[in-house]
Amino acid sequence: MQLTGKTTVVGIFGDPVEHSLSPRMQNAAIKSSGLDAVYVPFHVTPTQLCDAVAAIRAMSLRGVNLTIPHKEAACHLVDEMDKQAVLMGAINTIVNENGCLKGYNTDGIGLLNALKQELGVDVAGKRVLLLGAGGACRAALVALCQAQVSWIGIANRTRERAQQLIEKVSPSFSGTAFAEYELSSSLANVCPKPVDLLINTTAVGLKGDAFGLPVIDCVKTGGAVFDMVYTAESTVLLDEARMRGLEVADGLGMLSAQGEAAFQLWFGCAPEASVMRRALDKID
Ligand code: NAP
C-alpha cells in the first residue's frame, strides 16, 4: 500500500477499538477494488468524540464508522441524519461531503442482507422474535419493520426497555403487530405462536455464556436462529438451535454486510462480492 497526499482516508472511532475487525475487512476490500484509500482505527474516548468528529472536516477524512460507545452520541454531532438513522436513534457511519457530515446506520441493511445471504430468509410477512432491547435491537427493529415483517416480539431482561422501544418505533409502522415480553423461562408459553425467526441482539454468548432459558422453544419447526454475536467458536444458542434442526447464522455475515454498505456510501461503488466476509473467516 503506497500512501500519498491523494490517498483517501476513512476509519473507525471506538473505545476500545483494538478489537475491531473492521480495519481487516475494509482494507481487504479497498485493496481488491484497487482504490487509493486506507481505513484506520482511531481510539476515541467519549470526552474526545466532539473534537474527533470536528477533525473529520479539518483533516478531510472521507468518513468514519462508529462503534461502542459512540453510535448514539455522534447523532448530535453531524450536520444531517439519514431518515432511517433518525428512527434508529444511532449512527454507525459518517460520510463527509465537502465538510458537511451526514450520519447513516448500516446495521439494519447489514442484518437484512445477512439474513438473505446466510439463511436465505426474506423477512416480509414473517413473525420475528428479538432478544434484547438495546441499540442493536432498535436498528434491527426498524429494518425489519421497513422490510414488512408481519409480527415482531421483543423479549428483554428489563421488560420496560422493550416497551419503550416499541413505543418509539411502532407509530411509524402500521403494517406490523408488536408485542413485548420479559426474557424469562415462561417466554415460550406467553409468546402467542412459534416464530419463523429468532434473533439474539444481546451480547449473551460472547464469552461462552448462555441465556439458561428455553428460548429455542419459541421457534417453529423449520424456522431459523440468527445470533448477532460473533466469536471464534459457535455460541450456546446456535448449538441448541442446530440440535433442533433449525437453520443458524452468527453475526459475522451482518458485520461484513454493514461494512459493505458503509464502503458503498464512501466510495460510491460496491466492494467485490464476499471479499469482506472472507477477510473475517479466520477470526482469533
Ligand atoms: P446494548 O445497547 O448495551 O444492549 C444490550 C442488551 O442486552 C440489553 O437489552 C440488555 O438487557 C441485554 N443483556 C445484557 N446482558 C444480558 C444478560 N446477561 N441476559 C439477558 N440480557 C442481557 O448493546 P448493543 O449495542 O445493543 O449490542 C448488543 C450486541 O450486539 C453486542 O454483542 C454487539 O457486539 C452486537 N452487535 C453485532 C453487530 C454485528 O454486525 N454482528 C452489530 C451491532 C451489534 P437490559 O436492558 O435488561 O440491560
mmCIF file of C-alpha atoms and ligand atoms in Angstrom:
data_model
loop_
_atom_site.group_PDB
_atom_site.id
_atom_site.type_symbol
_atom_site.label_atom_id
_atom_site.label_comp_id
_atom_site.label_asym_id
_atom_site.label_seq_id
_atom_site.Cartn_x
_atom_site.Cartn_y
_atom_site.Cartn_z
ATOM 1 C CA MET A 1 0.000 0.000 0.000
ATOM 2 C CA GLN A 2 1.525 3.315 -1.143
ATOM 3 C CA LEU A 3 0.145 6.274 0.855
ATOM 4 C CA THR A 4 0.352 9.696 -0.775
ATOM 5 C CA GLY A 5 -1.192 13.129 -0.247
ATOM 6 C CA LYS A 6 -4.024 11.998 -2.526
ATOM 7 C CA THR A 7 -4.896 8.854 -0.551
ATOM 8 C CA THR A 8 -8.489 8.867 0.705
ATOM 9 C CA VAL A 9 -8.665 8.217 4.442
ATOM 10 C CA VAL A 10 -11.583 6.516 6.195
ATOM 11 C CA GLY A 11 -11.613 4.835 9.583
ATOM 12 C CA ILE A 12 -13.401 3.868 12.759
ATOM 13 C CA PHE A 13 -13.835 5.672 16.100
ATOM 14 C CA GLY A 14 -14.282 3.424 19.140
ATOM 15 C CA ASP A 15 -13.361 2.961 22.797
ATOM 16 C CA PRO A 16 -11.920 0.364 22.816
ATOM 17 C CA VAL A 17 -11.068 -0.036 19.149
ATOM 18 C CA GLU A 18 -8.171 -2.536 19.144
ATOM 19 C CA HIS A 19 -10.586 -5.485 18.938
ATOM 20 C CA SER A 20 -12.392 -4.120 15.848
ATOM 21 C CA LEU A 21 -12.411 -6.395 12.788
ATOM 22 C CA SER A 22 -13.461 -3.529 10.501
ATOM 23 C CA PRO A 23 -9.887 -2.455 9.506
ATOM 24 C CA ARG A 24 -9.156 -6.011 8.381
ATOM 25 C CA MET A 25 -12.219 -6.337 6.171
ATOM 26 C CA GLN A 26 -12.346 -2.735 4.881
ATOM 27 C CA ASN A 27 -8.664 -2.697 3.896
ATOM 28 C CA ALA A 28 -9.109 -6.073 2.148
ATOM 29 C CA ALA A 29 -11.992 -4.573 0.141
ATOM 30 C CA ILE A 30 -10.057 -1.366 -0.629
ATOM 31 C CA LYS A 31 -7.128 -3.450 -1.902
ATOM 32 C CA SER A 32 -9.254 -5.726 -4.075
ATOM 33 C CA SER A 33 -11.074 -2.705 -5.558
ATOM 34 C CA GLY A 34 -7.737 -1.050 -6.430
ATOM 35 C CA LEU A 35 -8.704 2.190 -4.642
ATOM 36 C CA ASP A 36 -6.133 4.706 -3.407
ATOM 37 C CA ALA A 37 -7.540 4.660 0.116
ATOM 38 C CA VAL A 38 -6.843 3.401 3.628
ATOM 39 C CA TYR A 39 -9.041 2.506 6.654
ATOM 40 C CA VAL A 40 -7.542 3.421 10.038
ATOM 41 C CA PRO A 41 -8.694 2.540 13.590
ATOM 42 C CA PHE A 42 -8.770 5.602 15.903
ATOM 43 C CA HIS A 43 -9.048 5.218 19.680
ATOM 44 C CA VAL A 44 -11.524 7.962 20.636
ATOM 45 C CA THR A 45 -12.897 8.227 24.178
ATOM 46 C CA PRO A 46 -16.378 9.694 24.864
ATOM 47 C CA THR A 47 -14.905 13.014 26.019
ATOM 48 C CA GLN A 48 -12.870 13.267 22.783
ATOM 49 C CA LEU A 49 -15.729 12.419 20.418
ATOM 50 C CA CYS A 50 -16.755 16.025 19.696
ATOM 51 C CA ASP A 51 -13.165 17.005 18.732
ATOM 52 C CA ALA A 52 -12.703 13.791 16.763
ATOM 53 C CA VAL A 53 -15.847 14.423 14.671
ATOM 54 C CA ALA A 54 -14.694 18.006 14.022
ATOM 55 C CA ALA A 55 -11.352 16.544 12.892
ATOM 56 C CA ILE A 56 -13.144 14.610 10.120
ATOM 57 C CA ARG A 57 -13.715 18.005 8.479
ATOM 58 C CA ALA A 58 -10.354 19.509 9.488
ATOM 59 C CA MET A 59 -8.365 16.558 8.147
ATOM 60 C CA SER A 60 -10.627 15.887 5.150
ATOM 61 C CA LEU A 61 -11.350 12.281 6.097
ATOM 62 C CA ARG A 62 -13.906 10.812 3.656
ATOM 63 C CA GLY A 63 -15.778 9.356 6.601
ATOM 64 C CA VAL A 64 -15.719 7.011 9.568
ATOM 65 C CA ASN A 65 -17.532 4.129 11.184
ATOM 66 C CA LEU A 66 -18.596 4.487 14.810
ATOM 67 C CA THR A 67 -18.587 1.655 17.293
ATOM 68 C CA ILE A 68 -19.172 1.264 21.033
ATOM 69 C CA PRO A 69 -19.847 3.649 22.786
ATOM 70 C CA HIS A 70 -20.301 6.404 20.161
ATOM 71 C CA LYS A 71 -23.267 5.363 17.992
ATOM 72 C CA GLU A 72 -25.862 7.434 19.856
ATOM 73 C CA ALA A 73 -23.771 10.442 20.951
ATOM 74 C CA ALA A 74 -22.497 11.006 17.391
ATOM 75 C CA CYS A 75 -26.063 11.706 16.184
ATOM 76 C CA HIS A 76 -25.820 15.124 17.876
ATOM 77 C CA LEU A 77 -22.514 15.994 16.185
ATOM 78 C CA VAL A 78 -23.291 15.509 12.482
ATOM 79 C CA ASP A 79 -24.894 18.102 10.184
ATOM 80 C CA GLU A 80 -27.545 15.813 8.688
ATOM 81 C CA MET A 81 -29.068 12.442 9.501
ATOM 82 C CA ASP A 82 -30.432 9.823 7.129
ATOM 83 C CA LYS A 83 -34.171 9.224 7.827
ATOM 84 C CA GLN A 84 -33.683 5.582 8.811
ATOM 85 C CA ALA A 85 -30.876 6.556 11.223
ATOM 86 C CA VAL A 86 -33.225 9.061 12.907
ATOM 87 C CA LEU A 87 -35.694 6.241 13.639
ATOM 88 C CA MET A 88 -32.853 4.032 14.850
ATOM 89 C CA GLY A 89 -31.583 6.796 17.169
ATOM 90 C CA ALA A 90 -27.996 5.858 16.306
ATOM 91 C CA ILE A 91 -25.417 6.130 13.510
ATOM 92 C CA ASN A 92 -22.551 3.797 12.667
ATOM 93 C CA THR A 93 -21.277 5.633 9.575
ATOM 94 C CA ILE A 94 -20.414 9.267 8.807
ATOM 95 C CA VAL A 95 -19.870 10.494 5.248
ATOM 96 C CA ASN A 96 -18.018 13.794 4.712
ATOM 97 C CA GLU A 97 -19.464 15.627 1.680
ATOM 98 C CA ASN A 98 -17.176 18.656 1.296
ATOM 99 C CA GLY A 99 -17.331 19.476 5.000
ATOM 100 C CA CYS A 100 -20.982 18.531 5.516
ATOM 101 C CA LEU A 101 -21.156 15.438 7.749
ATOM 102 C CA LYS A 102 -24.080 13.076 7.153
ATOM 103 C CA GLY A 103 -24.902 10.210 9.546
ATOM 104 C CA TYR A 104 -26.166 6.792 8.435
ATOM 105 C CA ASN A 105 -26.874 3.498 10.147
ATOM 106 C CA THR A 106 -25.934 0.479 8.033
ATOM 107 C CA ASP A 107 -26.557 -2.123 10.783
ATOM 108 C CA GLY A 108 -30.172 -2.598 9.643
ATOM 109 C CA ILE A 109 -29.381 -3.243 5.982
ATOM 110 C CA GLY A 110 -26.460 -5.375 7.158
ATOM 111 C CA LEU A 111 -28.841 -7.558 9.139
ATOM 112 C CA LEU A 112 -31.344 -7.914 6.263
ATOM 113 C CA ASN A 113 -28.601 -8.762 3.758
ATOM 114 C CA ALA A 114 -27.037 -11.290 6.142
ATOM 115 C CA LEU A 115 -30.417 -12.960 6.702
ATOM 116 C CA LYS A 116 -30.796 -13.347 2.926
ATOM 117 C CA GLN A 117 -27.235 -14.408 2.192
ATOM 118 C CA GLU A 118 -26.590 -16.686 5.163
ATOM 119 C CA LEU A 119 -30.069 -18.112 5.826
ATOM 120 C CA GLY A 120 -31.960 -17.493 2.587
ATOM 121 C CA VAL A 121 -34.596 -15.659 4.666
ATOM 122 C CA ASP A 122 -36.727 -12.862 3.215
ATOM 123 C CA VAL A 123 -38.471 -11.441 6.285
ATOM 124 C CA ALA A 124 -41.544 -9.934 4.550
ATOM 125 C CA GLY A 125 -44.698 -11.385 6.145
ATOM 126 C CA LYS A 126 -42.682 -13.318 8.781
ATOM 127 C CA ARG A 127 -43.011 -13.497 12.587
ATOM 128 C CA VAL A 128 -39.768 -12.465 14.297
ATOM 129 C CA LEU A 129 -38.747 -12.544 17.968
ATOM 130 C CA LEU A 130 -35.892 -10.263 19.094
ATOM 131 C CA LEU A 131 -33.963 -10.978 22.314
ATOM 132 C CA GLY A 132 -32.664 -7.749 23.908
ATOM 133 C CA ALA A 133 -33.738 -4.109 23.688
ATOM 134 C CA GLY A 134 -30.511 -2.111 23.289
ATOM 135 C CA GLY A 135 -29.075 -0.183 20.334
ATOM 136 C CA ALA A 136 -28.584 -3.240 18.098
ATOM 137 C CA CYS A 137 -32.173 -4.293 18.748
ATOM 138 C CA ARG A 138 -33.515 -0.865 17.780
ATOM 139 C CA ALA A 139 -31.631 -0.912 14.448
ATOM 140 C CA ALA A 140 -32.943 -4.433 13.788
ATOM 141 C CA LEU A 141 -36.482 -3.442 14.747
ATOM 142 C CA VAL A 142 -36.583 -0.514 12.297
ATOM 143 C CA ALA A 143 -35.028 -2.510 9.448
ATOM 144 C CA LEU A 144 -37.374 -5.484 9.974
ATOM 145 C CA CYS A 145 -40.442 -3.210 10.052
ATOM 146 C CA GLN A 146 -39.310 -1.469 6.857
ATOM 147 C CA ALA A 147 -38.920 -4.921 5.304
ATOM 148 C CA GLN A 148 -42.575 -5.592 6.229
ATOM 149 C CA VAL A 149 -42.459 -8.328 8.840
ATOM 150 C CA SER A 150 -45.989 -9.119 9.985
ATOM 151 C CA TRP A 151 -45.273 -9.528 13.731
ATOM 152 C CA ILE A 152 -42.367 -8.580 15.987
ATOM 153 C CA GLY A 153 -41.936 -9.589 19.612
ATOM 154 C CA ILE A 154 -39.216 -8.107 21.810
ATOM 155 C CA ALA A 155 -38.150 -10.089 24.877
ATOM 156 C CA ASN A 156 -35.808 -8.286 27.237
ATOM 157 C CA ARG A 157 -34.426 -8.880 30.728
ATOM 158 C CA THR A 158 -35.760 -5.427 31.636
ATOM 159 C CA ARG A 159 -39.240 -5.531 30.127
ATOM 160 C CA GLU A 160 -39.769 -1.736 30.323
ATOM 161 C CA ARG A 161 -36.929 -1.161 27.830
ATOM 162 C CA ALA A 162 -38.702 -3.402 25.295
ATOM 163 C CA GLN A 163 -41.907 -1.468 25.881
ATOM 164 C CA GLN A 164 -40.131 1.894 25.402
ATOM 165 C CA LEU A 165 -38.567 0.711 22.160
ATOM 166 C CA ILE A 166 -41.926 -0.333 20.741
ATOM 167 C CA GLU A 167 -43.485 2.982 21.814
ATOM 168 C CA LYS A 168 -40.786 4.879 19.888
ATOM 169 C CA VAL A 169 -40.814 2.827 16.686
ATOM 170 C CA SER A 170 -44.326 1.370 16.257
ATOM 171 C CA PRO A 171 -46.120 4.659 15.296
ATOM 172 C CA SER A 172 -44.104 4.689 12.031
ATOM 173 C CA PHE A 173 -45.117 1.133 11.028
ATOM 174 C CA SER A 174 -48.849 0.458 10.961
ATOM 175 C CA GLY A 175 -48.435 -2.783 8.970
ATOM 176 C CA THR A 176 -46.585 -4.631 11.737
ATOM 177 C CA ALA A 177 -48.016 -6.018 15.011
ATOM 178 C CA PHE A 178 -45.832 -5.628 18.117
ATOM 179 C CA ALA A 179 -45.578 -7.382 21.491
ATOM 180 C CA GLU A 180 -43.136 -7.120 24.381
ATOM 181 C CA TYR A 181 -42.138 -9.698 26.984
ATOM 182 C CA GLU A 182 -39.859 -10.252 29.895
ATOM 183 C CA LEU A 183 -36.998 -12.580 28.968
ATOM 184 C CA SER A 184 -37.930 -15.418 31.329
ATOM 185 C CA SER A 185 -38.446 -19.185 31.478
ATOM 186 C CA SER A 186 -42.131 -18.781 30.547
ATOM 187 C CA LEU A 187 -41.387 -16.932 27.280
ATOM 188 C CA ALA A 188 -42.452 -19.841 25.032
ATOM 189 C CA ASN A 189 -45.783 -20.057 26.889
ATOM 190 C CA VAL A 190 -46.655 -16.364 26.660
ATOM 191 C CA CYS A 191 -45.407 -15.880 23.087
ATOM 192 C CA PRO A 192 -48.665 -16.474 21.134
ATOM 193 C CA LYS A 193 -47.416 -18.620 18.233
ATOM 194 C CA PRO A 194 -43.998 -20.093 17.299
ATOM 195 C CA VAL A 195 -41.919 -17.632 15.275
ATOM 196 C CA ASP A 196 -40.197 -18.024 11.888
ATOM 197 C CA LEU A 197 -37.047 -16.310 13.082
ATOM 198 C CA LEU A 198 -35.355 -15.689 16.445
ATOM 199 C CA ILE A 199 -32.624 -13.015 16.620
ATOM 200 C CA ASN A 200 -30.277 -12.536 19.565
ATOM 201 C CA THR A 201 -29.356 -8.845 19.790
ATOM 202 C CA THR A 202 -27.725 -9.081 23.254
ATOM 203 C CA ALA A 203 -24.058 -9.844 23.964
ATOM 204 C CA VAL A 204 -25.053 -13.105 25.698
ATOM 205 C CA GLY A 205 -22.870 -15.824 24.159
ATOM 206 C CA LEU A 206 -19.850 -13.591 23.559
ATOM 207 C CA LYS A 207 -17.963 -15.106 26.493
ATOM 208 C CA GLY A 208 -19.317 -18.656 26.190
ATOM 209 C CA ASP A 209 -22.291 -17.738 28.401
ATOM 210 C CA ALA A 210 -25.902 -18.780 27.753
ATOM 211 C CA PHE A 211 -29.408 -17.478 28.476
ATOM 212 C CA GLY A 212 -30.148 -20.589 30.542
ATOM 213 C CA LEU A 213 -33.736 -20.315 29.290
ATOM 214 C CA PRO A 214 -35.628 -22.438 26.730
ATOM 215 C CA VAL A 215 -35.783 -19.570 24.198
ATOM 216 C CA ILE A 216 -35.426 -22.002 21.281
ATOM 217 C CA ASP A 217 -38.904 -23.350 22.147
ATOM 218 C CA CYS A 218 -40.320 -20.128 20.656
ATOM 219 C CA VAL A 219 -39.118 -21.062 17.146
ATOM 220 C CA LYS A 220 -41.274 -23.145 14.838
ATOM 221 C CA THR A 221 -40.068 -26.333 13.165
ATOM 222 C CA GLY A 222 -38.179 -25.348 10.023
ATOM 223 C CA GLY A 223 -37.507 -21.860 11.448
ATOM 224 C CA ALA A 224 -34.169 -20.059 11.835
ATOM 225 C CA VAL A 225 -31.987 -18.504 14.543
ATOM 226 C CA PHE A 226 -29.643 -15.554 13.938
ATOM 227 C CA ASP A 227 -27.111 -14.561 16.584
ATOM 228 C CA MET A 228 -25.602 -11.055 16.244
ATOM 229 C CA VAL A 229 -22.731 -12.237 18.441
ATOM 230 C CA TYR A 230 -19.619 -13.370 16.578
ATOM 231 C CA THR A 231 -16.931 -15.457 18.245
ATOM 232 C CA ALA A 232 -14.262 -17.883 17.072
ATOM 233 C CA GLU A 233 -16.446 -20.722 18.419
ATOM 234 C CA SER A 234 -20.200 -21.191 17.970
ATOM 235 C CA THR A 235 -22.493 -19.802 20.689
ATOM 236 C CA VAL A 236 -24.564 -21.996 23.032
ATOM 237 C CA LEU A 237 -27.724 -20.524 21.458
ATOM 238 C CA LEU A 238 -26.686 -21.601 17.949
ATOM 239 C CA ASP A 239 -25.577 -25.041 19.203
ATOM 240 C CA GLU A 240 -29.009 -25.579 20.772
ATOM 241 C CA ALA A 241 -30.744 -24.410 17.582
ATOM 242 C CA ARG A 242 -28.650 -26.768 15.429
ATOM 243 C CA MET A 243 -29.611 -29.673 17.700
ATOM 244 C CA ARG A 244 -33.267 -28.847 16.971
ATOM 245 C CA GLY A 245 -32.572 -28.918 13.216
ATOM 246 C CA LEU A 246 -33.055 -25.142 12.801
ATOM 247 C CA GLU A 247 -31.124 -23.031 10.267
ATOM 248 C CA VAL A 248 -28.491 -20.886 12.036
ATOM 249 C CA ALA A 249 -26.093 -17.988 11.350
ATOM 250 C CA ASP A 250 -23.775 -15.913 13.541
ATOM 251 C CA GLY A 251 -23.065 -12.160 13.409
ATOM 252 C CA LEU A 252 -20.098 -12.236 11.005
ATOM 253 C CA GLY A 253 -22.352 -12.002 7.948
ATOM 254 C CA MET A 254 -24.037 -8.914 9.436
ATOM 255 C CA LEU A 255 -20.665 -7.358 10.298
ATOM 256 C CA SER A 256 -19.437 -7.727 6.723
ATOM 257 C CA ALA A 257 -22.763 -6.638 5.188
ATOM 258 C CA GLN A 258 -22.926 -3.432 7.272
ATOM 259 C CA GLY A 259 -19.313 -2.784 6.229
ATOM 260 C CA GLU A 260 -20.179 -3.278 2.548
ATOM 261 C CA ALA A 261 -22.976 -0.711 2.867
ATOM 262 C CA ALA A 262 -20.594 1.824 4.502
ATOM 263 C CA PHE A 263 -17.976 1.203 1.770
ATOM 264 C CA GLN A 264 -20.627 1.935 -0.878
ATOM 265 C CA LEU A 265 -21.523 5.216 0.878
ATOM 266 C CA TRP A 266 -17.890 6.416 0.984
ATOM 267 C CA PHE A 267 -16.613 5.203 -2.369
ATOM 268 C CA GLY A 268 -19.790 5.125 -4.490
ATOM 269 C CA CYS A 269 -19.195 1.531 -5.595
ATOM 270 C CA ALA A 270 -19.812 -1.888 -4.085
ATOM 271 C CA PRO A 271 -16.798 -3.873 -2.865
ATOM 272 C CA GLU A 272 -16.002 -7.139 -4.624
ATOM 273 C CA ALA A 273 -18.617 -9.727 -3.546
ATOM 274 C CA SER A 274 -17.674 -11.622 -0.336
ATOM 275 C CA VAL A 275 -14.199 -10.083 -0.024
ATOM 276 C CA MET A 276 -15.097 -8.645 3.408
ATOM 277 C CA ARG A 277 -16.758 -11.890 4.544
ATOM 278 C CA ARG A 278 -13.685 -13.895 3.512
ATOM 279 C CA ALA A 279 -11.413 -11.480 5.418
ATOM 280 C CA LEU A 280 -13.329 -12.403 8.585
ATOM 281 C CA ASP A 281 -13.287 -16.145 8.057
ATOM 282 C CA LYS A 282 -10.399 -16.772 10.421
ATOM 283 C CA ILE A 283 -11.073 -14.610 13.467
ATOM 284 C CA ASP A 284 -8.988 -15.299 16.583
HETATM 285 P P1 NAP B 1 -26.643 -2.561 24.487
HETATM 286 O O1 NAP B 1 -27.275 -1.337 23.922
HETATM 287 O O2 NAP B 1 -25.752 -2.447 25.663
HETATM 288 O O3 NAP B 1 -27.843 -3.599 24.852
HETATM 289 C C1 NAP B 1 -27.595 -4.799 25.478
HETATM 290 C C2 NAP B 1 -28.888 -5.620 25.622
HETATM 291 O O4 NAP B 1 -28.511 -6.923 26.089
HETATM 292 C C3 NAP B 1 -29.888 -5.065 26.629
HETATM 293 O O5 NAP B 1 -31.186 -5.289 26.141
HETATM 294 C C4 NAP B 1 -29.620 -5.914 27.878
HETATM 295 O O6 NAP B 1 -30.756 -6.095 28.713
HETATM 296 C C5 NAP B 1 -29.271 -7.240 27.257
HETATM 297 N N1 NAP B 1 -28.439 -8.060 28.143
HETATM 298 C C6 NAP B 1 -27.170 -7.789 28.548
HETATM 299 N N2 NAP B 1 -26.725 -8.792 29.338
HETATM 300 C C7 NAP B 1 -27.724 -9.698 29.425
HETATM 301 C C8 NAP B 1 -27.864 -10.955 30.104
HETATM 302 N N3 NAP B 1 -26.873 -11.470 30.825
HETATM 303 N N4 NAP B 1 -29.026 -11.636 29.959
HETATM 304 C C9 NAP B 1 -30.028 -11.129 29.192
HETATM 305 N N5 NAP B 1 -29.968 -9.944 28.545
HETATM 306 C C10 NAP B 1 -28.807 -9.236 28.649
HETATM 307 O O7 NAP B 1 -25.769 -3.322 23.384
HETATM 308 P P2 NAP B 1 -25.964 -3.272 21.789
HETATM 309 O O8 NAP B 1 -25.227 -2.124 21.228
HETATM 310 O O9 NAP B 1 -27.403 -3.411 21.505
HETATM 311 O O10 NAP B 1 -25.147 -4.576 21.306
HETATM 312 C C11 NAP B 1 -25.588 -5.873 21.650
HETATM 313 C C12 NAP B 1 -24.758 -6.933 20.936
HETATM 314 O O11 NAP B 1 -24.973 -6.873 19.523
HETATM 315 C C13 NAP B 1 -23.236 -6.804 21.140
HETATM 316 O O12 NAP B 1 -22.699 -8.097 21.394
HETATM 317 C C14 NAP B 1 -22.737 -6.296 19.805
HETATM 318 O O13 NAP B 1 -21.405 -6.714 19.529
HETATM 319 C C15 NAP B 1 -23.723 -6.992 18.872
HETATM 320 N N6 NAP B 1 -23.787 -6.313 17.563
HETATM 321 C C16 NAP B 1 -23.394 -7.033 16.473
HETATM 322 C C17 NAP B 1 -23.418 -6.444 15.228
HETATM 323 C C18 NAP B 1 -22.967 -7.239 14.035
HETATM 324 O O14 NAP B 1 -22.664 -6.631 12.997
HETATM 325 N N7 NAP B 1 -22.940 -8.543 14.113
HETATM 326 C C19 NAP B 1 -23.849 -5.108 15.073
HETATM 327 C C20 NAP B 1 -24.278 -4.406 16.203
HETATM 328 C C21 NAP B 1 -24.222 -5.021 17.460
HETATM 329 P P3 NAP B 1 -31.209 -4.998 29.823
HETATM 330 O O15 NAP B 1 -31.987 -3.953 29.075
HETATM 331 O O16 NAP B 1 -32.039 -5.755 30.784
HETATM 332 O O17 NAP B 1 -29.933 -4.463 30.436
#
